Amino acid sequence: MPKYYIITYGCQMNKSDSEKVAGILENLGYTPSEKMEEADIILLNTCSVRERAEEKVFGKLGELRKLKKRNQNLLIGIFGCMAQRMKEELIEKFPHVDFVLGSYKFTELPKILESLDGKKKVVLAEDIPSPQDVDFRVIKRENKFQAWIPIIYGCNNFCTYCIVPYLRGREKSRDPEEIIREVEYLASQGVVEVTLLGQNVDSYGKDLGNVDLADLLVEIHRIPGIKRIRFLTSHPRDVSDKLIRVVATHPKVCPHWHLPLQAGSDRILRRMGRGYTYSEYKALIEKIRAEIPKASFSTDIIVGFPGEEEEDFLATRRALEEIKFDTVNLAIYSKRPGTPAANYEDPIPYETKKRWFDELENLQRKIIYEKNLSMVGKEEIVLAEEVNPKNPRELSGRTENYRLVFFEAEKELIGKFLLVKITEARLWSLKGEVIREVDL
Ligand code: SAH
Ligand code: SF4
Ligand code: F3S
């Protein structure tokens, strides 16, 4: 039996694609390899969102060169966003790569594996095809009680810094009935938590015309067995009152919002092409908090966008102070070839950007620690997810509002909902004690 090994970089969409690829390979008789060195086929699922993401893949490809020297029969394939961006250049630069599959082309894997005779190199990455659903019974999910479910592919927004729309194509929503069938099937298999995915999950249905994310949440909420529903990423411009109302009134829908702000300065937001001002964004947060008092918010911030000045940075700092996000993913701006911002003047030295980055990071540390402290003494429902790799007596899991909690418990409780009393705040997590198992 040939063995496969997949390495995944990038966003949740990529994690979901890797689960599909694993399923496709197992359907062909491949088995997973514990160790990369023992695999017959190694696949890299790649990300292009920042230069750093691509550098990691280049580093890994360097490592793989040695493996290929030792074992000429080893197959190495690249898929995901870098495959779409670089196409044959990947094989020119890394001749030990056997095939390159651009966005959504991994469904062709069975044909390609059949046609590869050890010499032939295959590059399938010209036009971005319309994404095809993979039979959901085939998908090899990472875990038995939680599932990622992409509901909309691609992006129409073309923020000026971002390469995603060029690599994933235009928005395409999946058929709602097919999604419901998938969730029903997953529930019958013991899945209790589903996360609906999209680059802009709240654009769901715009291209179909008669359904939106709120409708889909209501339908999924009806499915017995499903206890928690999450969704991400939301675009601040597309969050409707109807969606807020549905989240507020459907207890299985977790009140956690991933709402990338990107910058606190209106001048920069305009240059990014985000389609909202900071005060509009803040009003949205306030509206959600008014309807859903326990709502939590995570966000993405780009530091040092071309032309950003000290006062723009200060506006972003003020935004973090005002809104007090639960999680902030900070990234220094990375120039992406082919995007409009790549042509903007970018006179700010890297050292300044790094100082801004560090300042925001320190600020967020304080904010999150204070927030964590305020949770001590509370009782929260946590879905036990995995053993703490640093302490085998502990499990970790997440609260409804996506806080990470560690607590002592037996492995058998993984996949169960537990009532946990929060006893201690740490910087990036909470510690708690299990009170009892709960039947939701
Ligand atoms: N569709 C989502 C996520 C897209 S990529 C959204 O609209 O937010 C995830 C994050 O990567 C973005 O939110 C952005 O903060 C960051 N990002 C995208 N392009 C970037 C770039 N060129 N440099 C730095 N960060 C970038
Ligand atoms: Fe990129 Fe903007 Fe689309 Fe998000 S909304 S994927 S940041 S272009
Ligand atoms: Fe990266 Fe592509 Fe996702 S660029 S963030 S893997 S959509």
Tab-separated table of C-alpha atoms and ligand atoms in Angstrom:
chain	number	residue	atom	x	y	z
A	1	MET	CA	0.000	0.000	0.000
A	2	PRO	CA	1.541	3.328	-1.000
A	3	LYS	CA	1.710	5.954	1.732
A	4	TYR	CA	0.946	9.654	1.558
A	5	TYR	CA	1.971	12.675	3.626
A	6	ILE	CA	0.362	16.123	3.276
A	7	ILE	CA	1.789	19.365	4.685
A	8	THR	CA	-0.700	22.221	4.887
A	9	TYR	CA	0.064	25.944	5.039
A	10	GLY	CA	-2.325	28.908	5.040
A	11	CYS	CA	-5.950	29.362	5.948
A	12	GLN	CA	-8.804	27.090	7.041
A	13	MET	CA	-9.848	26.749	3.422
A	14	ASN	CA	-6.532	25.015	2.806
A	15	LYS	CA	-7.029	22.757	5.814
A	16	SER	CA	-10.350	21.784	4.362
A	17	ASP	CA	-8.827	21.151	0.914
A	18	SER	CA	-6.176	18.919	2.482
A	19	GLU	CA	-8.923	16.819	4.066
A	20	LYS	CA	-10.439	16.393	0.627
A	21	VAL	CA	-7.101	15.425	-0.911
A	22	ALA	CA	-6.493	12.898	1.878
A	23	GLY	CA	-9.906	11.411	1.120
A	24	ILE	CA	-9.212	11.250	-2.611
A	25	LEU	CA	-5.901	9.461	-1.970
A	26	GLU	CA	-7.395	6.978	0.486
A	27	ASN	CA	-10.101	6.218	-2.034
A	28	LEU	CA	-7.275	5.228	-4.395
A	29	GLY	CA	-5.815	2.854	-1.803
A	30	TYR	CA	-3.172	5.117	-0.254
A	31	THR	CA	-2.686	5.074	3.512
A	32	PRO	CA	-1.456	7.957	5.673
A	33	SER	CA	2.214	7.952	6.615
A	34	GLU	CA	3.171	8.835	10.194
A	35	LYS	CA	6.537	10.126	9.052
A	36	MET	CA	7.271	12.268	6.023
A	37	GLU	CA	10.453	10.251	5.352
A	38	GLU	CA	8.442	7.051	4.888
A	39	ALA	CA	5.894	8.417	2.419
A	40	ASP	CA	5.679	7.433	-1.256
A	41	ILE	CA	3.963	10.693	-2.122
A	42	ILE	CA	4.423	14.047	-0.373
A	43	LEU	CA	2.037	16.897	-1.097
A	44	LEU	CA	2.435	20.527	-0.088
A	45	ASN	CA	-0.755	22.574	0.158
A	46	THR	CA	0.528	26.111	-0.114
A	47	CYS	CA	-0.318	29.743	0.694
A	48	SER	CA	0.728	32.975	-1.034
A	49	VAL	CA	-0.860	35.562	1.207
A	50	ARG	CA	2.491	36.898	2.426
A	51	GLU	CA	6.074	36.398	1.323
A	52	ARG	CA	6.819	34.620	4.587
A	53	ALA	CA	4.213	31.945	3.796
A	54	GLU	CA	5.953	31.240	0.505
A	55	GLU	CA	9.411	31.177	2.059
A	56	LYS	CA	8.315	28.376	4.360
A	57	VAL	CA	7.412	26.283	1.332
A	58	PHE	CA	10.720	27.057	-0.386
A	59	GLY	CA	12.487	25.885	2.771
A	60	LYS	CA	10.491	22.670	2.846
A	61	LEU	CA	11.175	22.032	-0.836
A	62	GLY	CA	14.903	22.327	-0.119
A	63	GLU	CA	14.530	19.650	2.537
A	64	LEU	CA	12.602	17.406	0.154
A	65	ARG	CA	15.399	17.532	-2.410
A	66	LYS	CA	17.453	15.237	-0.165
A	67	LEU	CA	14.619	12.773	0.240
A	68	LYS	CA	14.098	12.615	-3.498
A	69	LYS	CA	17.823	11.907	-4.012
A	70	ARG	CA	17.580	8.933	-1.693
A	71	ASN	CA	14.351	7.661	-3.200
A	72	GLN	CA	13.838	8.345	-6.912
A	73	ASN	CA	10.347	6.822	-6.757
A	74	LEU	CA	9.122	9.435	-4.300
A	75	LEU	CA	6.444	11.679	-5.824
A	76	ILE	CA	6.324	15.326	-4.808
A	77	GLY	CA	3.310	17.485	-5.653
A	78	ILE	CA	2.362	21.071	-4.906
A	79	PHE	CA	-1.158	22.415	-4.780
A	80	GLY	CA	-2.929	25.440	-3.306
A	81	CYS	CA	-2.349	29.132	-3.882
A	82	MET	CA	1.395	29.087	-4.623
A	83	ALA	CA	0.819	26.439	-7.247
A	84	GLN	CA	-1.735	28.715	-8.887
A	85	ARG	CA	0.561	31.749	-8.662
A	86	MET	CA	3.858	30.226	-9.783
A	87	LYS	CA	2.742	27.381	-12.043
A	88	GLU	CA	5.670	25.846	-14.039
A	89	GLU	CA	8.125	28.186	-12.350
A	90	LEU	CA	7.912	25.840	-9.373
A	91	ILE	CA	9.182	22.925	-11.438
A	92	GLU	CA	11.848	25.066	-13.114
A	93	LYS	CA	13.165	26.174	-9.724
A	94	PHE	CA	12.658	22.824	-8.017
A	95	PRO	CA	13.157	20.059	-10.588
A	96	HIS	CA	12.460	17.400	-7.961
A	97	VAL	CA	8.797	18.484	-7.937
A	98	ASP	CA	6.700	16.107	-10.056
A	99	PHE	CA	3.426	17.963	-10.386
A	100	VAL	CA	1.780	21.310	-9.702
A	101	LEU	CA	-1.986	21.617	-9.300
A	102	GLY	CA	-3.517	25.092	-9.248
A	103	SER	CA	-6.612	26.147	-7.347
A	104	TYR	CA	-9.390	23.536	-7.252
A	105	LYS	CA	-7.398	21.249	-9.590
A	106	PHE	CA	-6.705	18.657	-6.906
A	107	THR	CA	-9.860	16.842	-7.962
A	108	GLU	CA	-7.791	15.699	-10.977
A	109	LEU	CA	-5.351	13.871	-8.720
A	110	PRO	CA	-6.502	10.332	-9.637
A	111	LYS	CA	-5.966	11.012	-13.365
A	112	ILE	CA	-2.590	12.609	-12.748
A	113	LEU	CA	-1.279	9.818	-10.578
A	114	GLU	CA	-2.284	7.361	-13.254
A	115	SER	CA	-0.512	9.319	-16.000
A	116	LEU	CA	2.745	10.005	-14.147
A	117	ASP	CA	5.387	7.529	-15.246
A	118	GLY	CA	8.242	8.864	-13.162
A	119	LYS	CA	9.599	11.148	-15.858
A	120	LYS	CA	6.698	13.270	-16.947
A	121	LYS	CA	6.086	16.532	-15.110
A	122	VAL	CA	2.532	17.840	-14.914
A	123	VAL	CA	1.427	21.439	-14.413
A	124	LEU	CA	-2.311	22.091	-14.249
A	125	ALA	CA	-2.773	25.708	-13.272
A	126	GLU	CA	-3.806	27.805	-16.238
A	127	ASP	CA	-7.370	28.995	-15.713
A	128	ILE	CA	-8.987	28.765	-12.334
A	129	PRO	CA	-11.825	26.254	-12.801
A	130	SER	CA	-15.187	26.437	-11.130
A	131	PRO	CA	-14.720	24.547	-7.843
A	132	GLN	CA	-16.279	21.085	-7.799
A	133	ASP	CA	-17.691	19.471	-4.699
A	134	VAL	CA	-15.866	16.362	-3.531
A	135	ASP	CA	-18.206	13.572	-2.353
A	136	PHE	CA	-18.542	14.405	1.341
A	137	ARG	CA	-18.466	10.750	2.334
A	138	VAL	CA	-14.955	10.529	0.904
A	139	ILE	CA	-13.460	13.542	2.763
A	140	LYS	CA	-10.997	12.380	5.434
A	141	ARG	CA	-11.753	14.749	8.326
A	142	GLU	CA	-9.015	15.502	10.789
A	143	ASN	CA	-11.296	14.851	13.717
A	144	LYS	CA	-14.462	12.926	14.391
A	145	PHE	CA	-16.590	15.518	16.141
A	146	GLN	CA	-15.744	18.794	14.406
A	147	ALA	CA	-15.875	19.601	10.700
A	148	TRP	CA	-14.922	22.427	8.368
A	149	ILE	CA	-17.494	23.055	5.675
A	150	PRO	CA	-16.627	25.463	2.883
A	151	ILE	CA	-19.858	27.098	1.733
A	152	ILE	CA	-18.499	29.776	-0.590
A	153	TYR	CA	-15.284	29.802	-2.607
A	154	GLY	CA	-13.319	32.738	-3.997
A	155	CYS	CA	-13.559	36.471	-3.415
A	156	ASN	CA	-14.901	39.463	-5.340
A	157	ASN	CA	-13.465	42.214	-3.173
A	158	PHE	CA	-9.989	42.836	-4.562
A	159	CYS	CA	-8.631	44.667	-1.527
A	160	THR	CA	-5.587	46.404	-2.984
A	161	TYR	CA	-3.003	44.436	-0.946
A	162	CYS	CA	-4.491	40.986	-1.361
A	163	ILE	CA	-3.644	38.213	-3.783
A	164	VAL	CA	-6.475	35.855	-2.844
A	165	PRO	CA	-8.992	36.941	-5.551
A	166	TYR	CA	-6.346	36.350	-8.253
A	167	LEU	CA	-5.685	32.841	-7.018
A	168	ARG	CA	-9.096	31.603	-5.902
A	169	GLY	CA	-11.286	33.216	-8.517
A	170	ARG	CA	-14.695	34.830	-8.120
A	171	GLU	CA	-17.218	34.053	-5.418
A	172	LYS	CA	-19.120	30.837	-5.943
A	173	SER	CA	-21.607	29.601	-3.383
A	174	ARG	CA	-22.292	25.913	-2.917
A	175	ASP	CA	-25.791	24.570	-3.358
A	176	PRO	CA	-27.587	24.966	0.007
A	177	GLU	CA	-29.259	21.571	-0.266
A	178	GLU	CA	-25.918	19.877	-0.804
A	179	ILE	CA	-24.546	21.672	2.285
A	180	ILE	CA	-27.502	20.509	4.371
A	181	ARG	CA	-27.044	16.929	3.149
A	182	GLU	CA	-23.376	17.143	4.128
A	183	VAL	CA	-24.165	18.449	7.622
A	184	GLU	CA	-26.876	15.807	8.119
A	185	TYR	CA	-24.433	13.116	7.084
A	186	LEU	CA	-21.770	14.510	9.446
A	187	ALA	CA	-24.270	14.630	12.312
A	188	SER	CA	-25.120	10.967	11.666
A	189	GLN	CA	-21.385	10.235	11.975
A	190	GLY	CA	-21.131	11.924	15.368
A	191	VAL	CA	-19.983	15.415	14.400
A	192	VAL	CA	-21.242	17.964	16.949
A	193	GLU	CA	-19.585	21.189	15.755
A	194	VAL	CA	-19.437	22.571	12.220
A	195	THR	CA	-17.561	25.647	11.009
A	196	LEU	CA	-18.862	27.197	7.806
A	197	LEU	CA	-16.008	28.623	5.764
A	198	GLY	CA	-15.577	31.259	3.123
A	199	GLN	CA	-13.120	34.020	2.252
A	200	ASN	CA	-16.240	36.129	2.685
A	201	VAL	CA	-18.663	33.833	4.376
A	202	ASP	CA	-21.340	36.535	4.714
A	203	SER	CA	-21.469	36.914	0.920
A	204	TYR	CA	-22.923	33.410	0.806
A	205	GLY	CA	-25.804	33.138	-1.625
A	206	LYS	CA	-25.380	36.479	-3.405
A	207	ASP	CA	-24.624	34.590	-6.618
A	208	LEU	CA	-27.546	32.196	-6.057
A	209	GLY	CA	-30.125	34.866	-5.384
A	210	ASN	CA	-32.595	33.208	-3.036
A	211	VAL	CA	-30.593	32.232	0.036
A	212	ASP	CA	-28.114	33.856	2.419
A	213	LEU	CA	-25.893	32.898	5.335
A	214	ALA	CA	-28.638	33.655	7.857
A	215	ASP	CA	-31.039	31.235	6.095
A	216	LEU	CA	-28.367	28.563	6.007
A	217	LEU	CA	-27.645	28.957	9.730
A	218	VAL	CA	-31.354	28.549	10.501
A	219	GLU	CA	-31.499	25.343	8.419
A	220	ILE	CA	-28.404	23.869	10.009
A	221	HIS	CA	-29.677	24.836	13.449
A	222	ARG	CA	-32.583	22.418	12.908
A	223	ILE	CA	-30.328	19.405	12.416
A	224	PRO	CA	-30.368	17.185	15.516
A	225	GLY	CA	-26.906	16.198	16.692
A	226	ILE	CA	-25.280	19.461	15.638
A	227	LYS	CA	-24.664	21.394	18.866
A	228	ARG	CA	-22.410	24.226	17.751
A	229	ILE	CA	-22.179	26.208	14.541
A	230	ARG	CA	-19.383	28.632	13.732
A	231	PHE	CA	-18.744	30.685	10.605
A	232	LEU	CA	-15.833	32.693	9.231
A	233	THR	CA	-14.512	35.035	7.750
A	234	SER	CA	-17.079	37.858	7.783
A	235	HIS	CA	-16.537	41.032	5.785
A	236	PRO	CA	-17.650	44.046	7.845
A	237	ARG	CA	-19.525	45.465	4.861
A	238	ASP	CA	-21.626	42.337	4.367
A	239	VAL	CA	-22.893	41.658	7.904
A	240	SER	CA	-26.668	42.123	7.670
A	241	ASP	CA	-29.130	42.904	10.463
A	242	LYS	CA	-30.809	39.623	9.609
A	243	LEU	CA	-27.575	37.737	10.224
A	244	ILE	CA	-27.061	39.430	13.600
A	245	ARG	CA	-30.650	38.599	14.568
A	246	VAL	CA	-30.222	34.934	13.609
A	247	VAL	CA	-26.984	34.616	15.595
A	248	ALA	CA	-28.692	36.309	18.559
A	249	THR	CA	-31.709	34.008	18.524
A	250	HIS	CA	-30.181	30.628	17.636
A	251	PRO	CA	-28.298	29.258	20.614
A	252	LYS	CA	-26.293	26.699	18.650
A	253	VAL	CA	-24.721	29.494	16.598
A	254	CYS	CA	-21.629	30.622	18.509
A	255	PRO	CA	-21.536	34.376	19.127
A	256	HIS	CA	-17.980	34.694	17.851
A	257	TRP	CA	-17.233	36.986	14.921
A	258	HIS	CA	-14.077	37.024	12.865
A	259	LEU	CA	-14.308	40.502	11.375
A	260	PRO	CA	-11.053	41.741	9.852
A	261	LEU	CA	-10.633	45.476	10.433
A	262	GLN	CA	-7.199	45.730	8.691
A	263	ALA	CA	-6.571	49.355	9.766
A	264	GLY	CA	-8.023	52.033	12.020
A	265	SER	CA	-7.293	54.958	9.712
A	266	ASP	CA	-9.945	55.927	7.158
A	267	ARG	CA	-7.305	57.137	4.743
A	268	ILE	CA	-5.625	53.726	4.798
A	269	LEU	CA	-8.927	51.829	4.702
A	270	ARG	CA	-9.821	53.760	1.556
A	271	ARG	CA	-6.469	52.986	-0.052
A	272	MET	CA	-6.952	49.342	0.870
A	273	GLY	CA	-10.350	49.362	-0.845
A	274	ARG	CA	-12.111	47.930	2.184
A	275	GLY	CA	-15.426	49.720	1.630
A	276	TYR	CA	-16.030	50.984	5.198
A	277	THR	CA	-14.747	53.658	7.540
A	278	TYR	CA	-13.569	53.035	11.059
A	279	SER	CA	-16.696	54.618	12.524
A	280	GLU	CA	-18.890	52.345	10.385
A	281	TYR	CA	-16.914	49.359	11.607
A	282	LYS	CA	-17.209	50.468	15.207
A	283	ALA	CA	-20.945	51.056	14.826
A	284	LEU	CA	-21.279	47.496	13.529
A	285	ILE	CA	-19.458	46.107	16.570
A	286	GLU	CA	-21.692	48.167	18.848
A	287	LYS	CA	-24.799	46.950	17.085
A	288	ILE	CA	-23.715	43.327	17.481
A	289	ARG	CA	-22.791	43.865	21.139
A	290	ALA	CA	-26.164	45.474	21.824
A	291	GLU	CA	-28.016	42.461	20.420
A	292	ILE	CA	-25.578	39.803	21.592
A	293	PRO	CA	-23.975	40.945	24.861
A	294	LYS	CA	-21.686	37.900	25.037
A	295	ALA	CA	-20.386	38.355	21.475
A	296	SER	CA	-16.629	38.038	21.019
A	297	PHE	CA	-14.559	39.441	18.181
A	298	SER	CA	-11.354	38.517	16.465
A	299	THR	CA	-9.725	40.551	13.746
A	300	ASP	CA	-6.838	40.850	11.292
A	301	ILE	CA	-4.658	43.959	11.147
A	302	ILE	CA	-2.085	44.862	8.507
A	303	VAL	CA	0.745	46.981	9.884
A	304	GLY	CA	2.677	49.323	7.597
A	305	PHE	CA	0.486	49.395	4.496
A	306	PRO	CA	2.222	51.504	1.788
A	307	GLY	CA	1.958	55.176	2.677
A	308	GLU	CA	0.908	54.535	6.269
A	309	GLU	CA	2.173	57.250	8.601
A	310	GLU	CA	2.553	57.589	12.329
A	311	GLU	CA	-0.923	59.095	12.684
A	312	ASP	CA	-2.493	56.197	10.756
A	313	PHE	CA	-0.719	53.759	13.026
A	314	LEU	CA	-2.008	55.708	16.028
A	315	ALA	CA	-5.539	55.384	14.654
A	316	THR	CA	-5.128	51.613	14.517
A	317	ARG	CA	-3.772	51.608	18.058
A	318	ARG	CA	-6.765	53.617	19.201
A	319	ALA	CA	-9.093	51.171	17.458
A	320	LEU	CA	-7.601	48.222	19.355
A	321	GLU	CA	-7.952	50.172	22.612
A	322	GLU	CA	-11.552	51.091	21.896
A	323	ILE	CA	-12.873	47.815	20.585
A	324	LYS	CA	-10.859	45.433	22.766
A	325	PHE	CA	-10.779	42.448	20.450
A	326	ASP	CA	-10.457	38.952	21.853
A	327	THR	CA	-7.887	37.995	19.235
A	328	VAL	CA	-5.881	40.129	16.847
A	329	ASN	CA	-3.896	38.559	14.017
A	330	LEU	CA	-1.226	41.119	13.272
A	331	ALA	CA	0.856	41.007	10.113
A	332	ILE	CA	3.335	43.408	8.621
A	333	TYR	CA	2.322	44.357	5.085
A	334	SER	CA	3.853	42.089	2.476
A	335	LYS	CA	4.048	43.199	-1.144
A	336	ARG	CA	2.240	40.761	-3.419
A	337	PRO	CA	3.073	40.735	-7.119
A	338	GLY	CA	0.210	41.782	-9.380
A	339	THR	CA	-1.846	43.536	-6.719
A	340	PRO	CA	-2.495	47.296	-7.006
A	341	ALA	CA	-0.721	48.105	-3.740
A	342	ALA	CA	2.475	46.539	-5.077
A	343	ASN	CA	2.815	49.726	-7.160
A	344	TYR	CA	2.161	52.125	-4.307
A	345	GLU	CA	5.055	54.042	-2.856
A	346	ASP	CA	6.180	52.457	0.357
A	347	PRO	CA	8.727	54.789	1.937
A	348	ILE	CA	8.359	53.629	5.544
A	349	PRO	CA	11.446	51.704	6.690
A	350	TYR	CA	10.952	48.168	7.931
A	351	GLU	CA	12.257	49.142	11.391
A	352	THR	CA	9.370	51.578	11.813
A	353	LYS	CA	6.854	48.951	10.768
A	354	LYS	CA	8.407	46.509	13.213
A	355	ARG	CA	8.157	49.085	16.006
A	356	TRP	CA	4.476	49.621	15.199
A	357	PHE	CA	3.931	45.882	15.098
A	358	ASP	CA	5.608	45.377	18.491
A	359	GLU	CA	3.638	48.210	20.025
A	360	LEU	CA	0.332	46.780	18.847
A	361	GLU	CA	1.318	43.328	19.993
A	362	ASN	CA	2.178	44.576	23.492
A	363	LEU	CA	-1.046	46.504	23.692
A	364	GLN	CA	-3.075	43.471	22.649
A	365	ARG	CA	-1.290	41.331	25.234
A	366	LYS	CA	-2.508	43.666	27.968
A	367	ILE	CA	-6.034	43.761	26.596
A	368	ILE	CA	-6.383	40.015	26.292
A	369	TYR	CA	-4.857	39.374	29.709
A	370	GLU	CA	-7.365	41.749	31.295
A	371	LYS	CA	-10.177	40.068	29.411
A	372	ASN	CA	-8.962	36.661	30.529
A	373	LEU	CA	-8.788	37.850	34.144
A	374	SER	CA	-12.398	38.976	33.935
A	375	MET	CA	-13.399	35.417	33.034
A	376	VAL	CA	-11.948	33.878	36.202
A	377	GLY	CA	-14.728	32.439	38.374
A	378	LYS	CA	-17.140	32.042	35.454
A	379	GLU	CA	-18.598	28.730	34.326
A	380	GLU	CA	-18.280	28.021	30.629
A	381	ILE	CA	-19.309	25.213	28.329
A	382	VAL	CA	-16.222	23.830	26.623
A	383	LEU	CA	-15.967	21.249	23.878
A	384	ALA	CA	-12.995	19.058	24.841
A	385	GLU	CA	-10.807	18.845	21.750
A	386	GLU	CA	-7.384	17.328	22.400
A	387	VAL	CA	-4.690	16.320	24.853
A	388	ASN	CA	-2.358	19.156	25.823
A	389	PRO	CA	0.908	18.126	24.139
A	390	LYS	CA	2.828	19.782	26.982
A	391	ASN	CA	0.901	18.046	29.769
A	392	PRO	CA	-0.716	14.677	29.021
A	393	ARG	CA	-3.027	14.937	32.036
A	394	GLU	CA	-4.677	18.019	30.555
A	395	LEU	CA	-7.097	18.472	27.712
A	396	SER	CA	-7.816	21.668	25.855
A	397	GLY	CA	-10.985	22.955	24.312
A	398	ARG	CA	-12.814	26.118	23.377
A	399	THR	CA	-15.607	28.069	24.955
A	400	GLU	CA	-18.541	29.227	22.883
A	401	ASN	CA	-16.753	32.535	22.386
A	402	TYR	CA	-13.623	30.765	21.167
A	403	ARG	CA	-11.424	31.073	24.253
A	404	LEU	CA	-8.840	28.328	24.635
A	405	VAL	CA	-9.117	26.539	28.013
A	406	PHE	CA	-6.881	23.876	29.557
A	407	PHE	CA	-8.238	21.561	32.260
A	408	GLU	CA	-7.394	18.209	33.832
A	409	ALA	CA	-9.563	15.429	32.428
A	410	GLU	CA	-9.458	11.917	31.032
A	411	LYS	CA	-8.849	11.421	27.317
A	412	GLU	CA	-12.226	9.673	27.058
A	413	LEU	CA	-13.912	13.049	27.415
A	414	ILE	CA	-12.541	14.315	24.098
A	415	GLY	CA	-15.471	15.244	21.886
A	416	LYS	CA	-17.760	15.899	24.874
A	417	PHE	CA	-19.194	19.160	26.143
A	418	LEU	CA	-18.082	19.974	29.673
A	419	LEU	CA	-19.074	22.612	32.162
A	420	VAL	CA	-15.762	24.132	33.219
A	421	LYS	CA	-15.119	26.643	35.972
A	422	ILE	CA	-12.409	29.117	34.937
A	423	THR	CA	-9.787	29.240	37.692
A	424	GLU	CA	-6.840	31.058	36.196
A	425	ALA	CA	-6.030	33.540	33.448
A	426	ARG	CA	-2.895	33.067	31.412
A	427	LEU	CA	-1.695	35.268	28.626
A	428	TRP	CA	-3.048	33.335	25.638
A	429	SER	CA	-5.321	30.867	27.390
A	430	LEU	CA	-7.395	30.053	30.450
A	431	LYS	CA	-7.140	27.273	32.975
A	432	GLY	CA	-10.211	25.635	34.466
A	433	GLU	CA	-11.694	22.768	36.459
A	434	VAL	CA	-14.285	20.404	35.085
A	435	ILE	CA	-17.560	20.550	36.987
A	436	ARG	CA	-19.454	17.970	34.953
A	437	GLU	CA	-20.281	16.734	31.497
A	438	VAL	CA	-23.260	18.457	29.912
A	439	ASP	CA	-25.799	17.065	27.516
A	440	LEU	CA	-26.643	19.866	25.105
B	1	SAH	N1	-11.040	37.014	3.353
B	1	SAH	C1	-10.484	37.301	4.572
B	1	SAH	C2	-9.073	36.768	4.776
B	1	SAH	C3	-8.070	36.954	3.709
B	1	SAH	S1	-6.400	36.602	3.971
B	1	SAH	C4	-10.583	38.798	4.788
B	1	SAH	O1	-11.128	39.505	4.005
B	1	SAH	O2	-10.128	39.280	5.785
B	1	SAH	C5	-6.199	36.743	5.700
B	1	SAH	C6	-5.535	37.981	6.163
B	1	SAH	O3	-4.266	38.120	5.623
B	1	SAH	C7	-6.253	39.260	5.784
B	1	SAH	O4	-7.303	39.551	6.615
B	1	SAH	C8	-5.146	40.273	5.873
B	1	SAH	O5	-5.092	40.873	7.154
B	1	SAH	C9	-3.893	39.463	5.659
B	1	SAH	N2	-3.241	39.832	4.392
B	1	SAH	C10	-3.739	39.683	3.148
B	1	SAH	N3	-2.860	40.175	2.243
B	1	SAH	C11	-1.803	40.637	2.939
B	1	SAH	C12	-0.580	41.260	2.580
B	1	SAH	N4	-0.296	41.539	1.309
B	1	SAH	N5	0.282	41.610	3.565
B	1	SAH	C13	-0.010	41.359	4.857
B	1	SAH	N6	-1.131	40.758	5.255
B	1	SAH	C14	-2.037	40.406	4.307
B	2	SF4	FE1	-8.401	39.387	0.321
B	2	SF4	FE2	-10.024	41.404	0.756
B	2	SF4	FE3	-10.950	39.204	-0.420
B	2	SF4	FE4	-10.295	39.161	2.141
B	2	SF4	S1	-11.931	40.381	1.227
B	2	SF4	S2	-9.744	37.629	0.597
B	2	SF4	S3	-8.562	40.534	2.252
B	2	SF4	S4	-9.447	40.612	-1.260
B	3	F3S	FE1	-3.277	31.692	1.709
B	3	F3S	FE2	-4.682	31.092	-0.386
B	3	F3S	FE3	-5.761	30.897	2.025
B	3	F3S	S1	-3.229	32.737	-0.242
B	3	F3S	S2	-4.715	32.506	3.127
B	3	F3S	S3	-4.105	29.709	1.247
B	3	F3S	S4	-6.776	31.521	0.165
